[in-house]
Structure formats: C-alpha cells, structure tokens
Coordinates of C-alpha atoms in Angstrom, one line a residue:
Chain A
X1 CA 0.4 -0.1 0.1
X2 CA 1.6 3.4 -1.3
X3 CA 0.7 6.4 -0.1
X4 CA 1.1 8.6 -2.5
X5 CA 2.0 13.0 -1.6
X6 CA -1.4 14.9 -0.8
X7 CA -2.9 12.0 0.4
X8 CA -5.3 11.7 2.9
X9 CA -5.7 9.3 5.5
X10 CA -9.2 7.9 4.6
X11 CA -11.2 5.7 3.5
X12 CA -7.9 3.8 1.9
X13 CA -8.7 0.7 3.3
X14 CA -11.5 -0.9 4.8
X15 CA -11.2 -1.7 7.8
X16 CA -12.9 -4.6 9.8
X17 CA -14.1 -4.4 13.3
X18 CA -10.5 -4.0 15.0
X19 CA -9.9 -3.3 18.4
X20 CA -7.9 0.1 18.7
X21 CA -5.0 -2.2 19.8
X22 CA -4.6 -3.6 15.8
X23 CA -1.3 -2.8 14.2
X24 CA -2.6 0.7 12.2
X25 CA -1.7 -0.2 9.0
X26 CA -4.3 -2.5 8.4
X27 CA -6.8 -0.9 10.1
X28 CA -7.2 3.7 9.1
X29 CA -9.3 5.7 11.2
X30 CA -12.7 5.9 9.0
X31 CA -14.7 2.9 10.6
X32 CA -18.4 4.0 11.6
X33 CA -17.0 3.4 15.2
X34 CA -14.7 5.4 15.3
X35 CA -16.4 8.5 13.2
X36 CA -17.4 10.7 16.3
X37 CA -13.0 10.4 16.8
X38 CA -12.7 11.4 13.7
X39 CA -15.5 13.9 13.6
X40 CA -13.9 15.3 17.2
X41 CA -11.0 16.9 17.2
X42 CA -10.3 17.2 13.5
X43 CA -11.3 20.8 11.6
X44 CA -11.3 19.3 8.6
X45 CA -9.0 16.7 7.0
X46 CA -5.3 16.2 7.4
X47 CA -3.2 16.3 4.9
X48 CA -0.1 14.0 5.2
X49 CA 2.7 14.6 3.2
X50 CA 5.5 11.6 2.0
X51 CA 5.8 8.1 1.2
X52 CA 5.0 5.0 3.8
X53 CA 6.4 1.8 2.5
X54 CA 4.5 -1.8 4.9
X55 CA 6.0 -5.6 3.1
X56 CA 2.6 -7.4 2.0
X57 CA 2.9 -10.9 2.5
X58 CA 5.2 -11.3 5.9
X59 CA 4.1 -13.7 8.2
X60 CA 6.6 -12.5 11.3
X61 CA 7.5 -9.2 12.3
X62 CA 11.3 -10.5 12.6
X63 CA 11.4 -12.6 9.2
X64 CA 15.4 -11.2 8.0
X65 CA 16.6 -12.9 11.2
X66 CA 14.2 -16.2 11.9
X67 CA 15.2 -19.4 9.7
X68 CA 12.7 -21.6 11.3
X69 CA 10.7 -22.4 8.0
X70 CA 13.8 -23.0 6.3
X71 CA 13.7 -26.1 4.8
X72 CA 16.6 -28.9 7.0
X73 CA 18.3 -29.8 4.0
X74 CA 18.9 -25.4 3.5
X75 CA 20.2 -25.1 7.3
X76 CA 22.1 -28.3 6.7
X77 CA 23.8 -27.3 3.7
X78 CA 24.1 -23.7 5.1
X79 CA 26.7 -25.4 8.2
X80 CA 28.4 -27.9 5.8
X81 CA 30.0 -24.4 3.9
X82 CA 30.8 -22.7 6.4
X83 CA 32.3 -26.0 8.0
X84 CA 33.9 -26.7 4.2
X85 CA 34.8 -22.6 3.5
X86 CA 37.3 -22.7 7.0
X87 CA 38.8 -27.0 5.6
X88 CA 39.7 -24.6 2.7
X89 CA 41.5 -22.1 4.9
X90 CA 43.2 -24.9 6.8
X91 CA 44.6 -26.0 3.7
X92 CA 45.3 -22.8 1.9
X93 CA 46.7 -21.4 5.1
X94 CA 46.3 -17.6 4.7
X95 CA 46.4 -14.6 6.8
X96 CA 42.5 -14.3 6.9
X97 CA 39.7 -14.1 9.5
X98 CA 36.8 -16.1 9.4
X99 CA 38.2 -19.1 10.7
X100 CA 38.3 -16.8 13.6
X101 CA 36.0 -14.5 13.1
X102 CA 32.8 -17.1 12.6
X103 CA 34.2 -20.1 15.0
X104 CA 32.3 -23.5 15.2
X105 CA 33.1 -26.1 16.6
X106 CA 31.6 -29.0 14.3
X107 CA 35.0 -29.0 12.2
X108 CA 36.8 -30.2 14.9
X109 CA 34.1 -32.4 16.8
X110 CA 34.1 -34.4 13.0
X111 CA 37.8 -34.1 11.9
X112 CA 38.5 -35.6 15.7
X113 CA 35.4 -38.5 15.6
X114 CA 37.4 -39.5 12.3
X115 CA 40.5 -39.8 13.1
X116 CA 39.6 -41.9 16.7
X117 CA 37.6 -44.2 14.8
X118 CA 40.7 -44.6 12.1
X119 CA 42.9 -44.9 15.2
X120 CA 41.0 -48.1 16.4
X121 CA 41.3 -52.1 14.9
X122 CA 45.2 -51.7 15.7
X123 CA 47.0 -54.5 17.1
X124 CA 45.3 -55.3 20.4
X125 CA 42.4 -53.6 21.1
X126 CA 41.6 -55.3 23.9
X127 CA 44.8 -56.9 25.8
X128 CA 47.1 -54.4 27.7
X129 CA 50.2 -51.9 25.5
X130 CA 48.5 -51.6 22.2
X131 CA 46.9 -48.4 20.7
X132 CA 44.9 -46.0 21.9
X133 CA 41.7 -46.8 22.7
X134 CA 38.9 -44.1 20.6
X135 CA 38.5 -42.3 23.8
X136 CA 41.8 -41.8 24.7
X137 CA 41.8 -39.9 21.4
X138 CA 39.0 -38.0 22.2
X139 CA 40.4 -36.6 25.4
X140 CA 44.1 -35.9 24.2
X141 CA 42.7 -34.3 21.8
X142 CA 40.1 -31.8 23.4
X143 CA 42.1 -32.3 26.8
X144 CA 45.2 -31.2 24.9
X145 CA 43.4 -28.1 22.2
X146 CA 41.9 -26.8 26.2
X147 CA 45.2 -26.6 28.2
X148 CA 46.9 -25.1 24.9
X149 CA 44.3 -22.6 24.9
X150 CA 43.9 -22.0 27.7
X151 CA 48.2 -21.6 28.5
X152 CA 48.0 -18.9 25.3
X153 CA 45.7 -17.3 27.6
X154 CA 47.7 -17.5 31.1
X155 CA 50.2 -15.9 28.3
X156 CA 48.3 -13.0 27.8
X157 CA 46.9 -13.9 24.0
X158 CA 44.4 -11.9 22.8
X159 CA 42.0 -14.8 21.3
X160 CA 39.5 -15.8 22.9
X161 CA 38.8 -19.7 24.2
X162 CA 36.1 -20.6 21.8
X163 CA 38.2 -19.0 18.6
X164 CA 41.5 -21.2 19.9
X165 CA 39.7 -24.6 20.0
X166 CA 38.4 -23.4 16.5
X167 CA 41.8 -23.1 15.4
X168 CA 43.3 -25.8 17.0
X169 CA 40.3 -28.4 15.7
X170 CA 40.5 -27.5 12.8
X171 CA 44.2 -27.5 11.9
X172 CA 44.0 -31.1 12.8
X173 CA 42.9 -31.6 9.3
X174 CA 45.9 -32.6 7.4
X175 CA 46.8 -35.2 10.4
X176 CA 43.6 -37.1 9.2
X177 CA 44.3 -37.0 5.5
X178 CA 47.5 -38.4 6.5
X179 CA 45.7 -40.9 8.6
X180 CA 44.0 -41.9 5.6
X181 CA 46.6 -42.2 3.8
X182 CA 48.3 -44.1 5.7
X183 CA 45.4 -47.0 6.2
X184 CA 45.7 -46.9 2.5
X185 CA 49.3 -47.5 2.4
X186 CA 48.9 -50.5 5.0
X187 CA 46.4 -52.1 3.0
X188 CA 49.0 -52.0 0.1
X189 CA 51.2 -53.9 2.8
X190 CA 53.6 -53.1 5.9
X191 CA 56.8 -53.5 4.6
X192 CA 59.9 -50.8 4.8
X193 CA 59.2 -48.9 2.0
X194 CA 54.9 -48.5 3.5
X195 CA 57.4 -47.4 6.3
X196 CA 59.3 -44.6 5.0
X197 CA 55.8 -43.3 2.7
X198 CA 54.0 -43.3 6.1
X199 CA 56.6 -41.6 7.4
X200 CA 57.3 -38.9 5.4
X201 CA 53.4 -38.4 4.3
X202 CA 53.1 -37.9 8.8
X203 CA 56.1 -35.6 8.5
X204 CA 55.0 -33.0 6.0
X205 CA 51.3 -33.2 7.5
X206 CA 52.4 -32.1 11.0
X207 CA 54.5 -29.6 9.5
X208 CA 51.5 -28.5 7.6
X209 CA 49.2 -28.3 11.0
X210 CA 51.6 -26.7 12.8
X211 CA 52.5 -24.0 10.4
X212 CA 48.5 -23.4 9.7
X213 CA 47.8 -22.9 13.2
X214 CA 50.7 -20.7 14.0
X215 CA 50.0 -18.5 11.2
X216 CA 46.2 -18.0 12.7
X217 CA 47.3 -17.7 16.1
X218 CA 50.6 -16.2 16.4
X219 CA 49.2 -13.0 15.7
X220 CA 47.2 -12.6 19.3
X221 CA 50.3 -13.7 21.3
X222 CA 52.6 -10.5 22.8
X223 CA 55.9 -10.2 20.9
X224 CA 58.4 -11.9 23.4
X225 CA 56.2 -14.8 24.1
X226 CA 55.7 -16.4 21.4
X227 CA 57.8 -19.1 21.2
X228 CA 56.7 -20.3 24.2
X229 CA 53.1 -20.6 22.8
X230 CA 54.0 -22.2 19.8
X231 CA 55.8 -25.1 21.3
X232 CA 53.0 -26.5 23.0
X233 CA 51.3 -26.6 19.6
X234 CA 53.9 -28.3 18.2
X235 CA 54.5 -30.8 21.0
X236 CA 50.3 -31.3 20.8
X237 CA 50.8 -32.2 17.1
X238 CA 53.5 -34.5 17.1
X239 CA 51.5 -36.3 19.9
X240 CA 48.7 -36.5 17.7
X241 CA 51.6 -37.1 14.7
X242 CA 53.1 -40.2 16.7
X243 CA 49.6 -42.1 17.4
X244 CA 49.0 -41.8 13.8
X245 CA 52.6 -42.8 12.3
X246 CA 52.8 -46.1 15.2
X247 CA 49.7 -46.7 14.4
X248 CA 49.3 -50.8 13.1
X249 CA 47.1 -52.8 12.4
X250 CA 46.1 -55.9 13.3
Chain B
X1 CA 74.7 21.0 48.6
X2 CA 73.6 21.8 51.9
X3 CA 72.8 17.8 53.0
X4 CA 76.0 17.1 52.5
X5 CA 77.6 19.1 55.0
X6 CA 74.7 18.5 57.5
X7 CA 75.7 15.0 57.3
X8 CA 79.4 15.3 57.5
X9 CA 79.0 17.6 60.5
X10 CA 76.4 14.3 61.8
X11 CA 79.1 12.0 61.0
X12 CA 81.5 14.0 62.7
X13 CA 79.8 14.3 66.2
X14 CA 78.7 10.8 65.9
X15 CA 81.5 8.4 64.3
X16 CA 80.4 5.4 65.7
X17 CA 76.9 5.8 63.7
X18 CA 76.4 3.1 60.9
X19 CA 75.7 5.1 57.5
X20 CA 74.8 3.4 53.9
X21 CA 77.2 4.0 51.6
X22 CA 75.7 2.6 47.8
X23 CA 78.8 1.0 46.7
X24 CA 78.9 -0.6 42.9
X25 CA 78.0 -4.2 42.8
X26 CA 81.6 -5.0 41.6
X27 CA 82.4 -4.1 44.8
X28 CA 80.6 -6.1 46.6
X29 CA 81.8 -9.5 46.3
X30 CA 85.4 -7.9 47.5
X31 CA 84.0 -6.9 50.6
X32 CA 82.3 -10.5 51.4
X33 CA 85.7 -12.3 50.5
X34 CA 86.8 -11.0 54.1
X35 CA 83.9 -12.6 56.0
X36 CA 84.2 -16.0 54.4
X37 CA 83.8 -17.1 58.0
X38 CA 81.1 -15.6 59.2
X39 CA 77.3 -17.3 59.4
X40 CA 75.5 -17.7 55.8
X41 CA 73.4 -14.8 56.1
X42 CA 76.1 -12.6 54.5
X43 CA 76.3 -15.9 51.5
X44 CA 72.5 -15.3 51.3
X45 CA 73.0 -11.8 50.7
X46 CA 75.6 -12.2 48.0
X47 CA 73.6 -14.4 46.2
X48 CA 70.9 -12.5 46.3
X49 CA 72.5 -9.6 44.6
X50 CA 71.9 -6.5 46.7
X51 CA 71.6 -4.6 43.8
X52 CA 68.4 -5.4 43.0
X53 CA 67.0 -7.3 46.5
X54 CA 65.1 -4.0 46.9
X55 CA 62.7 -4.3 43.6
X56 CA 62.5 -7.8 44.5
X57 CA 60.6 -6.8 47.9
X58 CA 58.4 -4.5 46.0
X59 CA 57.7 -7.3 43.6
X60 CA 57.1 -9.2 45.8
X61 CA 54.3 -7.2 47.4
X62 CA 52.7 -6.1 44.8
X63 CA 52.1 -9.8 42.6
X64 CA 48.9 -11.6 43.5
X65 CA 46.7 -9.1 44.5
X66 CA 44.2 -10.3 42.9
X67 CA 41.5 -12.9 44.5
X68 CA 42.3 -16.0 43.7
X69 CA 38.6 -17.4 41.8
X70 CA 40.0 -14.6 39.2
X71 CA 41.3 -15.5 35.6
X72 CA 44.1 -12.7 36.5
X73 CA 45.5 -14.3 40.0
X74 CA 46.4 -17.4 37.4
X75 CA 47.9 -15.2 35.0
X76 CA 51.1 -13.7 37.2
X77 CA 52.0 -17.3 37.3
X78 CA 52.3 -17.2 33.8
X79 CA 54.5 -13.7 33.8
X80 CA 57.0 -14.8 32.2
X81 CA 59.1 -14.3 28.2
X82 CA 60.6 -16.9 26.1
X83 CA 64.2 -15.6 27.4
X84 CA 63.3 -15.7 31.3
X85 CA 62.3 -19.3 30.6
X86 CA 65.2 -19.8 28.3
X87 CA 67.8 -18.6 31.3
X88 CA 66.2 -20.9 34.1
X89 CA 66.4 -23.5 31.4
X90 CA 70.2 -23.1 31.6
X91 CA 70.4 -22.2 35.0
X92 CA 69.2 -26.3 35.9
X93 CA 71.1 -27.6 33.1
X94 CA 74.9 -26.1 33.9
X95 CA 74.3 -25.9 37.4
X96 CA 77.0 -22.9 38.9
X97 CA 78.6 -23.8 42.4
X98 CA 77.6 -21.3 45.2
X99 CA 74.9 -20.2 43.0
X100 CA 71.0 -20.8 44.5
X101 CA 68.7 -21.8 41.5
X102 CA 66.0 -19.8 42.9
X103 CA 67.6 -16.8 44.5
X104 CA 69.4 -16.6 41.0
X105 CA 67.0 -17.1 38.9
X106 CA 63.5 -17.2 40.4
X107 CA 63.8 -14.0 42.0
X108 CA 60.1 -13.8 43.3
X109 CA 58.6 -14.6 39.8
X110 CA 58.1 -17.8 40.5
X111 CA 56.3 -19.3 36.8
X112 CA 54.0 -23.0 36.1
X113 CA 54.9 -22.7 32.6
X114 CA 58.5 -24.7 33.1
X115 CA 57.2 -26.7 35.5
X116 CA 53.7 -27.8 33.5
X117 CA 55.8 -27.8 30.1
X118 CA 58.8 -29.4 30.8
X119 CA 56.9 -32.4 33.0
X120 CA 54.5 -32.5 29.7
X121 CA 57.9 -33.4 27.6
X122 CA 59.1 -35.3 29.8
X123 CA 56.0 -37.3 29.3
X124 CA 55.7 -37.9 26.5
X125 CA 59.7 -38.0 25.7
X126 CA 60.1 -41.0 28.3
X127 CA 57.0 -43.0 26.0
X128 CA 58.1 -43.0 22.7
X129 CA 61.7 -43.0 23.4
X130 CA 60.1 -45.8 25.1
X131 CA 59.1 -47.6 22.5
X132 CA 61.3 -46.5 19.9
X133 CA 64.1 -48.6 22.0
X134 CA 61.7 -51.5 22.5
X135 CA 61.4 -51.8 18.8
X136 CA 64.9 -51.4 18.1
X137 CA 66.0 -54.0 20.4
X138 CA 63.4 -56.3 19.8
X139 CA 63.9 -56.0 15.9
X140 CA 65.6 -58.9 13.9
X141 CA 63.3 -61.6 16.5
X142 CA 61.0 -63.5 14.5
X143 CA 58.3 -63.6 17.0
X144 CA 58.0 -60.0 18.1
X145 CA 55.4 -57.2 16.9
X146 CA 54.9 -54.0 17.5
X147 CA 52.9 -53.1 19.9
X148 CA 52.7 -48.6 20.5
X149 CA 51.9 -49.0 23.7
X150 CA 50.0 -46.9 24.7
X151 CA 49.0 -47.3 28.3
X152 CA 52.5 -46.3 29.1
X153 CA 51.9 -42.7 28.8
X154 CA 49.0 -42.7 31.3
X155 CA 51.3 -44.1 33.7
X156 CA 54.6 -42.0 32.8
X157 CA 51.6 -38.9 32.8
X158 CA 50.7 -39.5 36.4
X159 CA 54.3 -40.7 37.8
X160 CA 55.9 -37.4 36.5
X161 CA 53.2 -35.7 37.5
X162 CA 52.7 -36.3 41.3
X163 CA 56.7 -36.5 41.4
X164 CA 56.6 -32.2 40.5
X165 CA 54.0 -32.4 42.5
X166 CA 53.3 -34.2 45.5
X167 CA 57.1 -34.5 46.1
X168 CA 57.3 -30.1 46.8
X169 CA 53.8 -30.6 48.5
X170 CA 55.7 -32.7 51.3
X171 CA 58.6 -31.3 51.1
X172 CA 57.6 -27.5 51.7
X173 CA 55.1 -29.1 55.3
X174 CA 59.2 -30.2 56.0
X175 CA 60.3 -26.6 55.6
X176 CA 57.6 -25.1 56.8
X177 CA 57.7 -27.9 60.4
X178 CA 61.2 -27.1 60.6
X179 CA 60.5 -23.5 60.1
X180 CA 58.1 -23.2 63.5
X181 CA 61.3 -25.0 65.9
X182 CA 64.0 -23.4 64.0
X183 CA 64.5 -19.8 62.9
X184 CA 65.5 -20.8 59.6
X185 CA 67.4 -17.8 57.9
X186 CA 66.1 -18.9 53.7
X187 CA 62.2 -20.4 53.1
X188 CA 61.2 -20.9 50.4
X189 CA 57.0 -20.4 49.2
X190 CA 55.4 -23.3 47.7
X191 CA 55.2 -22.3 44.2
X192 CA 59.0 -21.4 44.3
X193 CA 59.8 -25.3 44.8
X194 CA 57.3 -26.3 42.3
X195 CA 59.8 -24.3 40.0
X196 CA 63.0 -25.7 40.9
X197 CA 61.3 -29.4 40.5
X198 CA 59.9 -28.9 37.5
X199 CA 62.9 -27.2 35.8
X200 CA 65.2 -29.8 37.5
X201 CA 63.5 -32.2 35.4
X202 CA 64.3 -30.5 31.9
X203 CA 67.3 -32.9 31.8
X204 CA 65.8 -35.8 31.4
X205 CA 64.2 -35.1 28.7
X206 CA 67.5 -35.7 26.4
X207 CA 68.7 -38.1 29.0
X208 CA 65.5 -40.3 28.0
X209 CA 66.2 -39.4 24.5
X210 CA 69.4 -40.8 24.4
X211 CA 68.8 -43.7 26.4
X212 CA 67.4 -45.0 23.4
X213 CA 71.2 -46.2 22.3
X214 CA 70.8 -49.8 24.2
X215 CA 74.1 -50.1 25.7
X216 CA 73.6 -51.2 29.8
X217 CA 76.5 -48.9 30.4
X218 CA 75.8 -46.4 28.0
X219 CA 72.6 -45.9 29.9
X220 CA 73.8 -45.9 33.5
X221 CA 76.0 -43.7 32.8
X222 CA 73.9 -41.0 31.5
X223 CA 71.8 -42.1 34.8
X224 CA 74.8 -40.8 36.9
X225 CA 75.2 -38.1 35.0
X226 CA 71.8 -36.2 34.8
X227 CA 71.6 -37.2 38.6
X228 CA 74.5 -35.5 39.1
X229 CA 73.6 -32.1 37.3
X230 CA 70.2 -32.1 38.5
X231 CA 70.4 -33.4 41.4
X232 CA 73.5 -30.9 42.1
X233 CA 70.9 -27.8 41.8
X234 CA 68.5 -29.2 44.4
X235 CA 70.9 -29.5 47.0
X236 CA 72.5 -26.4 46.7
X237 CA 68.4 -24.9 46.3
X238 CA 67.7 -26.6 49.4
X239 CA 70.5 -26.6 51.7
X240 CA 70.6 -23.3 52.9
X241 CA 67.3 -23.9 53.9
X242 CA 68.0 -27.2 56.2
X243 CA 71.4 -25.8 57.1
X244 CA 70.5 -24.0 60.5
X245 CA 69.0 -26.7 62.0
X246 CA 70.1 -29.9 63.1
X247 CA 73.1 -31.8 61.8
X248 CA 71.1 -35.0 61.6
X249 CA 68.2 -33.8 59.8
X250 CA 69.7 -31.3 57.8
X251 CA 71.3 -33.9 56.2
X252 CA 68.7 -36.2 55.9
X253 CA 66.7 -33.6 54.3
X254 CA 68.6 -33.5 51.2
X255 CA 69.7 -36.8 51.3
X256 CA 66.1 -37.8 50.6
X257 CA 65.7 -34.9 48.0
X258 CA 68.2 -36.5 46.0
X259 CA 67.3 -40.5 47.0
X260 CA 63.9 -39.6 45.5
X261 CA 65.3 -37.9 42.2
X262 CA 67.2 -40.9 41.8
X263 CA 64.6 -43.0 42.1
X264 CA 63.0 -41.6 39.3
X265 CA 65.4 -41.3 37.3
X266 CA 66.7 -45.2 37.8
X267 CA 62.5 -45.9 38.1
X268 CA 61.9 -44.6 34.3
X269 CA 64.8 -46.7 33.2
X270 CA 63.5 -50.1 34.3
X271 CA 60.1 -49.8 33.2
X272 CA 59.8 -48.2 30.1
X273 CA 63.1 -49.4 29.0
X274 CA 63.6 -53.0 28.4
X275 CA 67.3 -54.3 29.3
X276 CA 69.3 -53.9 26.1
X277 CA 70.7 -57.4 24.9
X278 CA 73.7 -58.1 23.1
X279 CA 72.6 -56.6 20.1
X280 CA 75.5 -57.9 17.7
X281 CA 76.7 -62.2 17.5
X282 CA 78.9 -63.5 20.8
X283 CA 82.4 -63.3 19.9
X284 CA 84.9 -66.7 19.7
X285 CA 88.4 -66.1 21.0
X286 CA 90.9 -68.7 20.4
X287 CA 91.8 -70.5 23.5
X288 CA 95.8 -70.7 24.1
X289 CA 95.2 -74.6 24.3
X290 CA 93.3 -74.5 21.2
X291 CA 89.9 -74.9 22.7
X292 CA 87.6 -72.0 21.5
X293 CA 86.0 -70.6 23.9
X294 CA 82.3 -69.1 23.2
X295 CA 81.9 -66.3 25.4
X296 CA 78.8 -63.9 26.9

C-alpha cells in the first residue's frame, strides 16, 4: 500500500472491526465506530505527505532473522558450507580472519571422531599395550586443545577461548588426511617401503598442521612470548603424529 | 649541597653511627670475601644480589593481589618471557657452584609454565623413547610384533606429575614445620619449590632420548650424569634452607631429596626401557690351548 503525496488519510482501506490495539497499518481511522472520533478533534482533513512502504505478505515481524521455516536441507547445507570453507582455509593458510571470526566446533568434532575411528582396529584392541583407544584419542585432542588455549590466554594472548579451540581443531585436518593415506598404504603392505612412505607423509602433514595453526594464532600473542605459545602447539601435533605413525593393523 | 655538609657534621659528631653507602656492584663480592667465616647470612645476601633486593621486595608485595577466583590471579604465574624461561632452563642444566637457583633465576617470580610443560614434554619423551628403544632392541626377532604401548603414556604422566607436585608439597610442609621450630634464614614458598623441581627435571628430557641407545653402560652413565647435574641444583637450593637446623635432620633431608630424584630416574629407566641384550653375535675367542670358547 503506497500513499501518494497529498493523499488524505481517509477510506483508503476497508477496516474490519478491530479493537484499537490492532496494528494501525491494517486499520485506518474511517470506521463508523470511530467516526465521531474523527469528527471530534479535527476541523478538516489532515493532509499527510510522504511515502510509507508496508511490506505485504509477511507472516512474522522478524522475517530477516528467522530461519524457522526454511527447509532442513538449507540449514544443514549452510553449516556444511561454512565448515567446508574453513577446511579450505586450513589447507591454504593465508592470514584471513574467517576462521577466527565465525568459529564453530562442528569441524573439529568431525575431524576428531573420524581420526579416533581410523585409529581403531589397531593391534591388540582389548589387551594391554595396544594403540590408543577411542576415548584416549578424544581426550588427548580435546584436553590438549583446552590446555593449549588456557596456556596462551594465561600468557596474555588476546584470542578468545572458542576461537582458539576452533583453530586448533581445524588444523588437525592435515593429520586426518595423513591417517587416511597411512591406512591406504597399509592395505598395500607393511614393509619398510610403506613405513618410509608413511613417515614422509606424516612428517609433511605434521609440519603443515603446525605451520597452519601458528599462522592463525601467532598474531594474537604478545611478541616476546611467541615461542612459549608455539611450543605446546608443536608438542600437541607431535603427539597426534606419533599416534598416527605407530598405528599398526592387527 | 647543604645536605652533604649536614651529613658530614653529623658524622663528625657521632663517628660510630652506621652509614649507608651505595657501592658499585663489583665491589660487593670483594668486600664479602673477607668475611667468609661468618654466618650464612652474608652468603645469602651475596646470592641474592643486593643491587635489586629492594626491587624484589617491592615486587613480592605487589604481585598476586587479585583474588584467587579471578583469571588474573593465575596470570601472575605465567608472567615470564621467552628469554626468562630459556635462562631458567640453562641455569638448571649448568648449575653454577655456590649459586642458588631460586635466588638467581626465580627471584620472587615463580612461574608455572616451565614446570608444567617440562613435565609434559618429559612424559612424552619417556613414552616415545621407550617405545622406540624397545622396537630397536627386538627388531630382528621373528616372534616380535610391534605394539605402540599407549598405556605407558598414562602411567608416565601419573608418575611424573605426581613427583613434580607431591614431592614439593611434602618438602614444603616439612620445611614449614621445621621453620616453626628453628628459625631459618631462607624459606621458600610452595611455588618456588615447584618451580625448582620442574626446571630440574629438564635434564631428563635429553637423557630419555639418549636412552634409546641400547647399551647398558651408556644408559647408566647417563643416569649418573643427569642425576649429578639436577641433583646438584636441588641440593644447592635446599641446603641453605635446612643448614641451620639440627645437623642430622639437615643431612637426612638433603639425602632424601637426592634419593627420590635418583629413584625417579632409575624407575623410569627400568619400567619404560627393556633391558638391552647383546645386539651382535658373541665373539669367538681362541684360547691358547687350542679350544675355542664362546663367551657372553
């Protein structure tokens, strides 16, 4: 409904019998009930100038932010796209703040679960002295990430807790890829050559993970304590790389 | 310069009054050398470094003023820079005879960064080195199947963190108890003791890595060497704190500290590293009467 300039506020829309609490845009003051009101206070017609645009067909007042009615597929795809975009940022680490700004923990969870699942099926699952159990991998990754985040915050870092968790979790992606490659290589054989190949792949991915996470996290640290913050990250990815490298199938 | 004239007048009036003169720091050791046979008080001042003892007093009063439930309280324990941590590590590996680690390096700024991350590194160093060493020792055997031995990581972690926190707690409690009976010149706070113990464990990290070498003699030489270095750091730290006590109690305390430290090293060596066997065939030595004897 668009009011043109100079239009008087009269009989523009038929009004149902609303109470006075109804939204004004759906009821204008030209009902018989209110005729005396109109006559009472006004000596003549009031001319209103300007433009009013009222959106039509809107079911709820906060339509811009409500995602309640969208199809489920759209919701999932939006989150998946965000996670995928962050994966790309990790694989090609540039100094962009996307990873930090819109942190989410879905990606780290998926990576952690898939890494822990792939580390199963190792030698002597139920006996002593085997590889790490699912819970151990989970605890090491999450507890390690929390400890490193606390460490960097205690040393005076300006990054927030969940942003740091997000970065550390996403930078496990190269090591998950390394685990996948290791399992495929082990399907082919378990000799010296496969060990050398696995060693090289794990080393390369370990370096990639460490460099990616330092690229994201180093700027938020005080300058004379950077090494103190980077070293625990190095240790964290070293332990994960060790678990990947020593995986031996039964 | 009217004040100087006043001071000179005062001194002339009372020549026995004590005056404070600010010397160059290089003069102080020279003066102290002539008083070696006096009590340990001057020695402690020398170790303190009197040029900044005032500063440390002020700083000690200003630190840790935040209540313990705020984050800032714990940030005061991580108030170290990279070069400070490296200096403290260097001081624990190369102990200077006669210098007290706490007074020289920590100086009322104990940190928890060093102890925590040195212990974490030591845990993984021992676990990984033990695993590697067992792998190399048993490599050629047909019945050997490699296992990652991941259980040992949790055992190592429990042992080392318990040692690095419970032993300082016990020692601190013991020193506090003795302090109430005998007036000691030097007393350490709990965090300073944790700090000393944490940094003294650093020498075990390269030792653990070198323990991969599967030779018994090499391993035991490494044990003795690292024990001497880190044990001397601990002894030089805690001797001034107990020396004023009853002679036997002081010696027993220091002996217990060294004994526990040795027990940690030997225990880790025995549990995480399998005994090395001969890794080459036994040599055949011809005996002079013609028969050959195979010796082990």
